Amino acid sequence: MEERLGVSLFERQARGVALSLQGEAWLPHVQQALERFTHSADSLFAAPRTRLSLMATVSLIELWIVPRLAELQAVLPRRQLLLSTMHRWPDYAQAEADLDIRFGEGDWPERDSHRLFGEVLTPMATPALLASVDDWRRLPRIAVAGPRLGWREWDQRVEEGPGSMPVVRLDSLVQAPRAAEAGAGVLLGSLPLCQMALEAGRLRRASPETLPMAEGYWLTWRIAPPIGNDGRTRAVGPASRESSRRRRAVSRQAPPPLGWSVPA
């Protein structure tokens, strides 16, 4: 190498060999080249990662999926997870993700589904705000727009009569817990989605009562159409749809899984 470069890279002494000034100057470039070589070898010859795309609402990604990413990576060590945010309902059809997490009753055309957890609502606020009054019902209310039950249903099913009107109404399940954590009032929040805030002490339940919903969060994936003897796909008939409905019924009766459940 020295003959080819025409310089001395090492100083050979009686007690050993040391880099020359030219060798020390060249060393960072050699190290960088070796690192690139190692990276390219890993990229070309290491076991490939299989991509798995998952679409969900921004609230579910931020409040439920992201805190569990380490758990998901442990379950799927050789998968590259691609998260996509659903802003509008048509986004589900346009994205064609491998998996969707949807809110509903688990019945979508041409899709199979597995229930992750149900939606349960309960009032919650900061510990400081709850300690400032003798009755949490006197606190200002925070409401969330959307398909979920709200304060009116809470008053009808749990309280003896109608309560106060909400002082603020938000259209995001991400913004609403943040407003509650800021002390803006008491939120009729989702126990599953606010679990981290409750465990960390940023929020505290104001009441032991809950307002469960029939809807929940479902992991869904497209049902592959059956293939005929001629190699062509066939339309999904009533028998296949009935089989899918039976599987969803069994999933409703099963307890929600503690971790992730991903179809094979």
PDB file of C-alpha atoms in Angstrom:
ATOM      1  CA  MET A   1       0.000   0.000   0.000  1.00  0.00           C
ATOM      2  CA  GLU A   2       2.825   2.394   0.854  1.00  0.00           C
ATOM      3  CA  GLU A   3       4.533   1.635  -2.450  1.00  0.00           C
ATOM      4  CA  ARG A   4       1.334   2.296  -4.348  1.00  0.00           C
ATOM      5  CA  LEU A   5       0.675   5.580  -2.547  1.00  0.00           C
ATOM      6  CA  GLY A   6       4.306   6.646  -2.542  1.00  0.00           C
ATOM      7  CA  VAL A   7       4.246   7.717   1.114  1.00  0.00           C
ATOM      8  CA  SER A   8       5.113   6.166   4.466  1.00  0.00           C
ATOM      9  CA  LEU A   9       1.997   5.387   6.498  1.00  0.00           C
ATOM     10  CA  PHE A  10       3.817   3.920   9.492  1.00  0.00           C
ATOM     11  CA  GLU A  11       6.910   4.735  11.500  1.00  0.00           C
ATOM     12  CA  ARG A  12       8.662   1.515  12.405  1.00  0.00           C
ATOM     13  CA  GLN A  13      10.516   1.820  15.675  1.00  0.00           C
ATOM     14  CA  ALA A  14      12.261  -0.590  17.966  1.00  0.00           C
ATOM     15  CA  ARG A  15       9.345  -0.630  20.421  1.00  0.00           C
ATOM     16  CA  GLY A  16       6.636  -1.004  17.772  1.00  0.00           C
ATOM     17  CA  VAL A  17       4.866   0.650  14.879  1.00  0.00           C
ATOM     18  CA  ALA A  18       3.098   4.017  14.937  1.00  0.00           C
ATOM     19  CA  LEU A  19       1.202   5.994  12.351  1.00  0.00           C
ATOM     20  CA  SER A  20       3.121   8.595  10.451  1.00  0.00           C
ATOM     21  CA  LEU A  21       1.793  12.091   9.873  1.00  0.00           C
ATOM     22  CA  GLN A  22       0.439  10.968   6.484  1.00  0.00           C
ATOM     23  CA  GLY A  23      -1.083   7.864   8.090  1.00  0.00           C
ATOM     24  CA  GLU A  24      -2.853   9.921  10.780  1.00  0.00           C
ATOM     25  CA  ALA A  25      -4.210  12.277   8.119  1.00  0.00           C
ATOM     26  CA  TRP A  26      -5.563   9.354   6.077  1.00  0.00           C
ATOM     27  CA  LEU A  27      -7.004   7.395   9.037  1.00  0.00           C
ATOM     28  CA  PRO A  28     -10.425   9.215   9.239  1.00  0.00           C
ATOM     29  CA  HIS A  29     -11.016   8.562   5.530  1.00  0.00           C
ATOM     30  CA  VAL A  30     -10.190   4.867   5.944  1.00  0.00           C
ATOM     31  CA  GLN A  31     -12.524   4.573   8.942  1.00  0.00           C
ATOM     32  CA  GLN A  32     -15.348   6.259   7.015  1.00  0.00           C
ATOM     33  CA  ALA A  33     -14.822   3.934   4.053  1.00  0.00           C
ATOM     34  CA  LEU A  34     -14.936   0.870   6.333  1.00  0.00           C
ATOM     35  CA  GLU A  35     -18.160   2.082   7.932  1.00  0.00           C
ATOM     36  CA  ARG A  36     -19.758   2.507   4.501  1.00  0.00           C
ATOM     37  CA  PHE A  37     -18.579  -0.935   3.506  1.00  0.00           C
ATOM     38  CA  THR A  38     -20.110  -2.482   6.630  1.00  0.00           C
ATOM     39  CA  HIS A  39     -23.386  -0.598   6.126  1.00  0.00           C
ATOM     40  CA  SER A  40     -23.657  -1.642   2.481  1.00  0.00           C
ATOM     41  CA  ALA A  41     -22.955  -5.279   3.393  1.00  0.00           C
ATOM     42  CA  ASP A  42     -25.694  -5.208   6.030  1.00  0.00           C
ATOM     43  CA  SER A  43     -28.123  -3.633   3.565  1.00  0.00           C
ATOM     44  CA  LEU A  44     -27.403  -6.154   0.839  1.00  0.00           C
ATOM     45  CA  PHE A  45     -26.903  -9.410   2.713  1.00  0.00           C
ATOM     46  CA  ALA A  46     -28.716  -9.052   6.073  1.00  0.00           C
ATOM     47  CA  ALA A  47     -32.142 -10.614   6.511  1.00  0.00           C
ATOM     48  CA  PRO A  48     -34.641  -8.227   4.864  1.00  0.00           C
ATOM     49  CA  ARG A  49     -37.303  -6.471   6.866  1.00  0.00           C
ATOM     50  CA  THR A  50     -40.880  -6.972   5.739  1.00  0.00           C
ATOM     51  CA  ARG A  51     -42.871  -3.765   5.600  1.00  0.00           C
ATOM     52  CA  LEU A  52     -46.143  -3.594   7.501  1.00  0.00           C
ATOM     53  CA  SER A  53     -48.322  -0.533   6.931  1.00  0.00           C
ATOM     54  CA  LEU A  54     -50.840   0.537   9.567  1.00  0.00           C
ATOM     55  CA  MET A  55     -53.394   3.348   9.301  1.00  0.00           C
ATOM     56  CA  ALA A  56     -55.255   4.936  12.209  1.00  0.00           C
ATOM     57  CA  THR A  57     -56.521   8.306  13.396  1.00  0.00           C
ATOM     58  CA  VAL A  58     -54.010  10.802  14.746  1.00  0.00           C
ATOM     59  CA  SER A  59     -55.498  10.478  18.238  1.00  0.00           C
ATOM     60  CA  LEU A  60     -55.089   6.711  18.278  1.00  0.00           C
ATOM     61  CA  ILE A  61     -51.543   6.887  16.897  1.00  0.00           C
ATOM     62  CA  GLU A  62     -50.421   9.485  19.432  1.00  0.00           C
ATOM     63  CA  LEU A  63     -52.299   8.318  22.513  1.00  0.00           C
ATOM     64  CA  TRP A  64     -52.316   4.526  22.092  1.00  0.00           C
ATOM     65  CA  ILE A  65     -49.952   3.244  19.385  1.00  0.00           C
ATOM     66  CA  VAL A  66     -46.826   5.353  19.982  1.00  0.00           C
ATOM     67  CA  PRO A  67     -46.621   4.470  23.709  1.00  0.00           C
ATOM     68  CA  ARG A  68     -46.725   0.789  22.682  1.00  0.00           C
ATOM     69  CA  LEU A  69     -44.239   0.869  19.799  1.00  0.00           C
ATOM     70  CA  ALA A  70     -41.534  -0.927  21.794  1.00  0.00           C
ATOM     71  CA  GLU A  71     -43.989  -3.721  22.558  1.00  0.00           C
ATOM     72  CA  LEU A  72     -44.978  -3.958  18.899  1.00  0.00           C
ATOM     73  CA  GLN A  73     -41.346  -4.067  17.756  1.00  0.00           C
ATOM     74  CA  ALA A  74     -40.686  -6.919  20.171  1.00  0.00           C
ATOM     75  CA  VAL A  75     -43.617  -8.874  18.727  1.00  0.00           C
ATOM     76  CA  LEU A  76     -42.552  -8.166  15.131  1.00  0.00           C
ATOM     77  CA  PRO A  77     -38.731  -7.953  15.208  1.00  0.00           C
ATOM     78  CA  ARG A  78     -38.211  -8.257  11.437  1.00  0.00           C
ATOM     79  CA  ARG A  79     -40.963  -5.869  10.368  1.00  0.00           C
ATOM     80  CA  GLN A  80     -40.600  -2.261   9.291  1.00  0.00           C
ATOM     81  CA  LEU A  81     -43.719  -0.499  10.537  1.00  0.00           C
ATOM     82  CA  LEU A  82     -45.162   2.286   8.396  1.00  0.00           C
ATOM     83  CA  LEU A  83     -47.715   4.442  10.239  1.00  0.00           C
ATOM     84  CA  SER A  84     -50.220   6.515   8.251  1.00  0.00           C
ATOM     85  CA  THR A  85     -52.712   9.008   9.654  1.00  0.00           C
ATOM     86  CA  MET A  86     -56.385   8.881   8.700  1.00  0.00           C
ATOM     87  CA  HIS A  87     -57.752  12.433   8.484  1.00  0.00           C
ATOM     88  CA  ARG A  88     -60.991  11.691   6.620  1.00  0.00           C
ATOM     89  CA  TRP A  89     -62.988   8.492   6.214  1.00  0.00           C
ATOM     90  CA  PRO A  90     -62.091   8.084   2.481  1.00  0.00           C
ATOM     91  CA  ASP A  91     -58.406   7.967   3.503  1.00  0.00           C
ATOM     92  CA  TYR A  92     -58.869   4.347   4.557  1.00  0.00           C
ATOM     93  CA  ALA A  93     -59.836   3.219   1.071  1.00  0.00           C
ATOM     94  CA  GLN A  94     -57.262   5.361  -0.712  1.00  0.00           C
ATOM     95  CA  ALA A  95     -54.277   4.347   1.422  1.00  0.00           C
ATOM     96  CA  GLU A  96     -54.695   0.568   1.012  1.00  0.00           C
ATOM     97  CA  ALA A  97     -52.699  -0.094   4.179  1.00  0.00           C
ATOM     98  CA  ASP A  98     -52.058  -3.666   5.287  1.00  0.00           C
ATOM     99  CA  LEU A  99     -53.908  -2.998   8.540  1.00  0.00           C
ATOM    100  CA  ASP A 100     -56.359  -0.359   9.744  1.00  0.00           C
ATOM    101  CA  ILE A 101     -57.501   0.432  13.250  1.00  0.00           C
ATOM    102  CA  ARG A 102     -61.083   1.653  13.055  1.00  0.00           C
ATOM    103  CA  PHE A 103     -63.682   2.843  15.530  1.00  0.00           C
ATOM    104  CA  GLY A 104     -67.056   1.159  15.234  1.00  0.00           C
ATOM    105  CA  GLU A 105     -68.844  -2.137  15.752  1.00  0.00           C
ATOM    106  CA  GLY A 106     -66.447  -4.257  13.696  1.00  0.00           C
ATOM    107  CA  ASP A 107     -68.648  -4.688  10.629  1.00  0.00           C
ATOM    108  CA  TRP A 108     -67.089  -3.318   7.427  1.00  0.00           C
ATOM    109  CA  PRO A 109     -67.682  -4.685   3.919  1.00  0.00           C
ATOM    110  CA  GLU A 110     -64.993  -7.046   2.599  1.00  0.00           C
ATOM    111  CA  ARG A 111     -62.886  -6.689   5.735  1.00  0.00           C
ATOM    112  CA  ASP A 112     -62.143  -9.020   8.611  1.00  0.00           C
ATOM    113  CA  SER A 113     -61.525  -7.570  12.050  1.00  0.00           C
ATOM    114  CA  HIS A 114     -60.335  -8.286  15.561  1.00  0.00           C
ATOM    115  CA  ARG A 115     -61.485  -6.260  18.547  1.00  0.00           C
ATOM    116  CA  LEU A 116     -58.613  -4.534  20.351  1.00  0.00           C
ATOM    117  CA  PHE A 117     -60.531  -2.780  23.126  1.00  0.00           C
ATOM    118  CA  GLY A 118     -63.842  -1.140  23.844  1.00  0.00           C
ATOM    119  CA  GLU A 119     -64.499   2.537  24.411  1.00  0.00           C
ATOM    120  CA  VAL A 120     -65.250   3.522  28.008  1.00  0.00           C
ATOM    121  CA  LEU A 121     -65.722   7.144  29.069  1.00  0.00           C
ATOM    122  CA  THR A 122     -65.412   8.731  32.486  1.00  0.00           C
ATOM    123  CA  PRO A 123     -64.883  12.277  33.873  1.00  0.00           C
ATOM    124  CA  MET A 124     -61.250  13.235  34.514  1.00  0.00           C
ATOM    125  CA  ALA A 125     -59.312  16.365  35.370  1.00  0.00           C
ATOM    126  CA  THR A 126     -56.021  17.428  36.930  1.00  0.00           C
ATOM    127  CA  PRO A 127     -55.512  16.543  40.608  1.00  0.00           C
ATOM    128  CA  ALA A 128     -55.070  20.235  41.428  1.00  0.00           C
ATOM    129  CA  LEU A 129     -58.352  21.193  39.789  1.00  0.00           C
ATOM    130  CA  LEU A 130     -60.248  18.395  41.523  1.00  0.00           C
ATOM    131  CA  ALA A 131     -58.764  19.442  44.868  1.00  0.00           C
ATOM    132  CA  SER A 132     -59.985  23.022  44.358  1.00  0.00           C
ATOM    133  CA  VAL A 133     -63.685  22.112  44.730  1.00  0.00           C
ATOM    134  CA  ASP A 134     -65.712  19.909  47.034  1.00  0.00           C
ATOM    135  CA  ASP A 135     -67.779  18.547  44.121  1.00  0.00           C
ATOM    136  CA  TRP A 136     -66.245  17.980  40.678  1.00  0.00           C
ATOM    137  CA  ARG A 137     -69.661  18.586  39.067  1.00  0.00           C
ATOM    138  CA  ARG A 138     -69.144  22.304  39.726  1.00  0.00           C
ATOM    139  CA  LEU A 139     -66.116  22.378  37.433  1.00  0.00           C
ATOM    140  CA  PRO A 140     -66.376  23.645  33.826  1.00  0.00           C
ATOM    141  CA  ARG A 141     -66.883  20.888  31.295  1.00  0.00           C
ATOM    142  CA  ILE A 142     -64.772  20.064  28.230  1.00  0.00           C
ATOM    143  CA  ALA A 143     -66.576  18.367  25.337  1.00  0.00           C
ATOM    144  CA  VAL A 144     -65.354  16.556  22.222  1.00  0.00           C
ATOM    145  CA  ALA A 145     -67.213  16.650  18.911  1.00  0.00           C
ATOM    146  CA  GLY A 146     -67.656  13.397  17.011  1.00  0.00           C
ATOM    147  CA  PRO A 147     -69.454  10.061  17.089  1.00  0.00           C
ATOM    148  CA  ARG A 148     -68.794   9.256  20.742  1.00  0.00           C
ATOM    149  CA  LEU A 149     -71.191   9.684  23.615  1.00  0.00           C
ATOM    150  CA  GLY A 150     -70.971  12.962  25.471  1.00  0.00           C
ATOM    151  CA  TRP A 151     -72.052  14.856  28.556  1.00  0.00           C
ATOM    152  CA  ARG A 152     -75.729  14.680  27.620  1.00  0.00           C
ATOM    153  CA  GLU A 153     -75.633  10.861  27.677  1.00  0.00           C
ATOM    154  CA  TRP A 154     -73.629  10.982  30.891  1.00  0.00           C
ATOM    155  CA  ASP A 155     -76.270  13.147  32.560  1.00  0.00           C
ATOM    156  CA  GLN A 156     -79.072  10.885  31.286  1.00  0.00           C
ATOM    157  CA  ARG A 157     -77.512   7.598  32.384  1.00  0.00           C
ATOM    158  CA  VAL A 158     -75.434   8.454  35.435  1.00  0.00           C
ATOM    159  CA  GLU A 159     -76.494  11.762  36.952  1.00  0.00           C
ATOM    160  CA  GLU A 160     -79.893  12.637  38.352  1.00  0.00           C
ATOM    161  CA  GLY A 161     -80.430  15.524  35.977  1.00  0.00           C
ATOM    162  CA  PRO A 162     -78.852  17.705  33.306  1.00  0.00           C
ATOM    163  CA  GLY A 163     -75.568  19.367  34.134  1.00  0.00           C
ATOM    164  CA  SER A 164     -73.938  22.539  32.931  1.00  0.00           C
ATOM    165  CA  MET A 165     -73.154  23.203  29.285  1.00  0.00           C
ATOM    166  CA  PRO A 166     -69.520  22.652  28.232  1.00  0.00           C
ATOM    167  CA  VAL A 167     -67.416  25.812  28.250  1.00  0.00           C
ATOM    168  CA  VAL A 168     -65.192  24.532  25.438  1.00  0.00           C
ATOM    169  CA  ARG A 169     -65.772  22.015  22.648  1.00  0.00           C
ATOM    170  CA  LEU A 170     -62.892  20.501  20.691  1.00  0.00           C
ATOM    171  CA  ASP A 171     -62.882  18.378  17.535  1.00  0.00           C
ATOM    172  CA  SER A 172     -59.825  16.294  18.419  1.00  0.00           C
ATOM    173  CA  LEU A 173     -59.293  13.513  20.941  1.00  0.00           C
ATOM    174  CA  VAL A 174     -55.693  14.674  21.162  1.00  0.00           C
ATOM    175  CA  GLN A 175     -56.506  18.296  21.980  1.00  0.00           C
ATOM    176  CA  ALA A 176     -59.154  17.442  24.575  1.00  0.00           C
ATOM    177  CA  PRO A 177     -56.816  15.606  27.024  1.00  0.00           C
ATOM    178  CA  ARG A 178     -54.262  18.384  26.573  1.00  0.00           C
ATOM    179  CA  ALA A 179     -56.905  20.951  27.527  1.00  0.00           C
ATOM    180  CA  ALA A 180     -57.809  18.895  30.588  1.00  0.00           C
ATOM    181  CA  GLU A 181     -54.130  18.560  31.552  1.00  0.00           C
ATOM    182  CA  ALA A 182     -53.831  22.349  31.265  1.00  0.00           C
ATOM    183  CA  GLY A 183     -56.568  22.709  33.891  1.00  0.00           C
ATOM    184  CA  ALA A 184     -59.271  24.028  31.546  1.00  0.00           C
ATOM    185  CA  GLY A 185     -61.945  21.824  33.087  1.00  0.00           C
ATOM    186  CA  VAL A 186     -63.210  18.283  33.492  1.00  0.00           C
ATOM    187  CA  LEU A 187     -63.199  16.031  30.443  1.00  0.00           C
ATOM    188  CA  LEU A 188     -65.441  13.066  29.696  1.00  0.00           C
ATOM    189  CA  GLY A 189     -62.384  11.213  28.494  1.00  0.00           C
ATOM    190  CA  SER A 190     -61.579   7.817  27.063  1.00  0.00           C
ATOM    191  CA  LEU A 191     -60.107   5.455  29.643  1.00  0.00           C
ATOM    192  CA  PRO A 192     -58.063   3.498  27.055  1.00  0.00           C
ATOM    193  CA  LEU A 193     -56.720   6.566  25.257  1.00  0.00           C
ATOM    194  CA  CYS A 194     -56.003   8.541  28.443  1.00  0.00           C
ATOM    195  CA  GLN A 195     -54.415   5.591  30.246  1.00  0.00           C
ATOM    196  CA  MET A 196     -50.879   7.028  30.112  1.00  0.00           C
ATOM    197  CA  ALA A 197     -51.995  10.414  31.444  1.00  0.00           C
ATOM    198  CA  LEU A 198     -53.871   8.727  34.300  1.00  0.00           C
ATOM    199  CA  GLU A 199     -50.961   6.444  35.187  1.00  0.00           C
ATOM    200  CA  ALA A 200     -48.523   9.378  35.118  1.00  0.00           C
ATOM    201  CA  GLY A 201     -50.768  11.420  37.417  1.00  0.00           C
ATOM    202  CA  ARG A 202     -51.362  14.229  34.940  1.00  0.00           C
ATOM    203  CA  LEU A 203     -55.064  13.426  35.083  1.00  0.00           C
ATOM    204  CA  ARG A 204     -57.206  11.761  37.736  1.00  0.00           C
ATOM    205  CA  ARG A 205     -60.627  10.208  37.548  1.00  0.00           C
ATOM    206  CA  ALA A 206     -63.313  12.410  39.042  1.00  0.00           C
ATOM    207  CA  SER A 207     -65.863   9.613  39.438  1.00  0.00           C
ATOM    208  CA  PRO A 208     -65.810   5.816  39.764  1.00  0.00           C
ATOM    209  CA  GLU A 209     -68.765   5.664  37.345  1.00  0.00           C
ATOM    210  CA  THR A 210     -68.188   4.915  33.669  1.00  0.00           C
ATOM    211  CA  LEU A 211     -70.086   5.311  30.428  1.00  0.00           C
ATOM    212  CA  PRO A 212     -69.341   2.283  28.210  1.00  0.00           C
ATOM    213  CA  MET A 213     -70.064   2.366  24.499  1.00  0.00           C
ATOM    214  CA  ALA A 214     -71.138  -0.412  22.168  1.00  0.00           C
ATOM    215  CA  GLU A 215     -68.455   0.674  19.688  1.00  0.00           C
ATOM    216  CA  GLY A 216     -64.790  -0.032  20.111  1.00  0.00           C
ATOM    217  CA  TYR A 217     -61.464  -0.094  18.312  1.00  0.00           C
ATOM    218  CA  TRP A 218     -60.893  -2.854  15.782  1.00  0.00           C
ATOM    219  CA  LEU A 219     -57.821  -4.063  13.969  1.00  0.00           C
ATOM    220  CA  THR A 220     -59.050  -4.703  10.413  1.00  0.00           C
ATOM    221  CA  TRP A 221     -57.601  -6.100   7.194  1.00  0.00           C
ATOM    222  CA  ARG A 222     -58.942  -6.781   3.741  1.00  0.00           C
ATOM    223  CA  ILE A 223     -60.393 -10.235   3.089  1.00  0.00           C
ATOM    224  CA  ALA A 224     -58.571 -11.846   0.173  1.00  0.00           C
ATOM    225  CA  PRO A 225     -61.094 -12.846  -2.513  1.00  0.00           C
ATOM    226  CA  PRO A 226     -61.245 -16.599  -3.161  1.00  0.00           C
ATOM    227  CA  ILE A 227     -59.403 -17.941  -6.204  1.00  0.00           C
ATOM    228  CA  GLY A 228     -61.226 -20.338  -8.557  1.00  0.00           C
ATOM    229  CA  ASN A 229     -59.793 -23.291 -10.458  1.00  0.00           C
ATOM    230  CA  ASP A 230     -59.321 -21.046 -13.477  1.00  0.00           C
ATOM    231  CA  GLY A 231     -57.064 -18.729 -11.478  1.00  0.00           C
ATOM    232  CA  ARG A 232     -59.572 -15.880 -11.410  1.00  0.00           C
ATOM    233  CA  THR A 233     -60.890 -14.206  -8.311  1.00  0.00           C
ATOM    234  CA  ARG A 234     -64.477 -14.843  -7.344  1.00  0.00           C
ATOM    235  CA  ALA A 235     -66.942 -12.501  -5.723  1.00  0.00           C
ATOM    236  CA  VAL A 236     -67.454 -12.885  -1.999  1.00  0.00           C
ATOM    237  CA  GLY A 237     -70.807 -14.578  -1.561  1.00  0.00           C
ATOM    238  CA  PRO A 238     -73.293 -14.684   1.323  1.00  0.00           C
ATOM    239  CA  ALA A 239     -71.621 -17.739   2.886  1.00  0.00           C
ATOM    240  CA  SER A 240     -68.252 -15.951   3.106  1.00  0.00           C
ATOM    241  CA  ARG A 241     -69.854 -12.830   4.532  1.00  0.00           C
ATOM    242  CA  GLU A 242     -71.727 -14.906   7.104  1.00  0.00           C
ATOM    243  CA  SER A 243     -68.471 -16.632   8.093  1.00  0.00           C
ATOM    244  CA  SER A 244     -66.834 -13.244   8.578  1.00  0.00           C
ATOM    245  CA  ARG A 245     -69.759 -12.069  10.718  1.00  0.00           C
ATOM    246  CA  ARG A 246     -69.437 -15.175  12.913  1.00  0.00           C
ATOM    247  CA  ARG A 247     -65.727 -14.501  13.436  1.00  0.00           C
ATOM    248  CA  ARG A 248     -66.480 -10.932  14.455  1.00  0.00           C
ATOM    249  CA  ALA A 249     -69.158 -12.149  16.874  1.00  0.00           C
ATOM    250  CA  VAL A 250     -66.633 -14.447  18.547  1.00  0.00           C
ATOM    251  CA  SER A 251     -64.155 -11.559  18.719  1.00  0.00           C
ATOM    252  CA  ARG A 252     -66.771  -9.396  20.470  1.00  0.00           C
ATOM    253  CA  GLN A 253     -67.276 -12.039  23.144  1.00  0.00           C
ATOM    254  CA  ALA A 254     -63.545 -12.510  23.769  1.00  0.00           C
ATOM    255  CA  PRO A 255     -61.849 -10.201  26.301  1.00  0.00           C
ATOM    256  CA  PRO A 256     -59.741  -7.428  24.782  1.00  0.00           C
ATOM    257  CA  PRO A 257     -56.109  -8.551  24.344  1.00  0.00           C
ATOM    258  CA  LEU A 258     -53.504  -7.092  26.666  1.00  0.00           C
ATOM    259  CA  GLY A 259     -51.080  -6.566  23.789  1.00  0.00           C
ATOM    260  CA  TRP A 260     -51.120  -6.484  20.040  1.00  0.00           C
ATOM    261  CA  SER A 261     -52.777  -9.094  17.905  1.00  0.00           C
ATOM    262  CA  VAL A 262     -51.712  -9.081  14.266  1.00  0.00           C
ATOM    263  CA  PRO A 263     -53.112 -11.517  11.725  1.00  0.00           C
ATOM    264  CA  ALA A 264     -50.627 -13.915  10.154  1.00  0.00           C
TER     265      ALA A 264
END
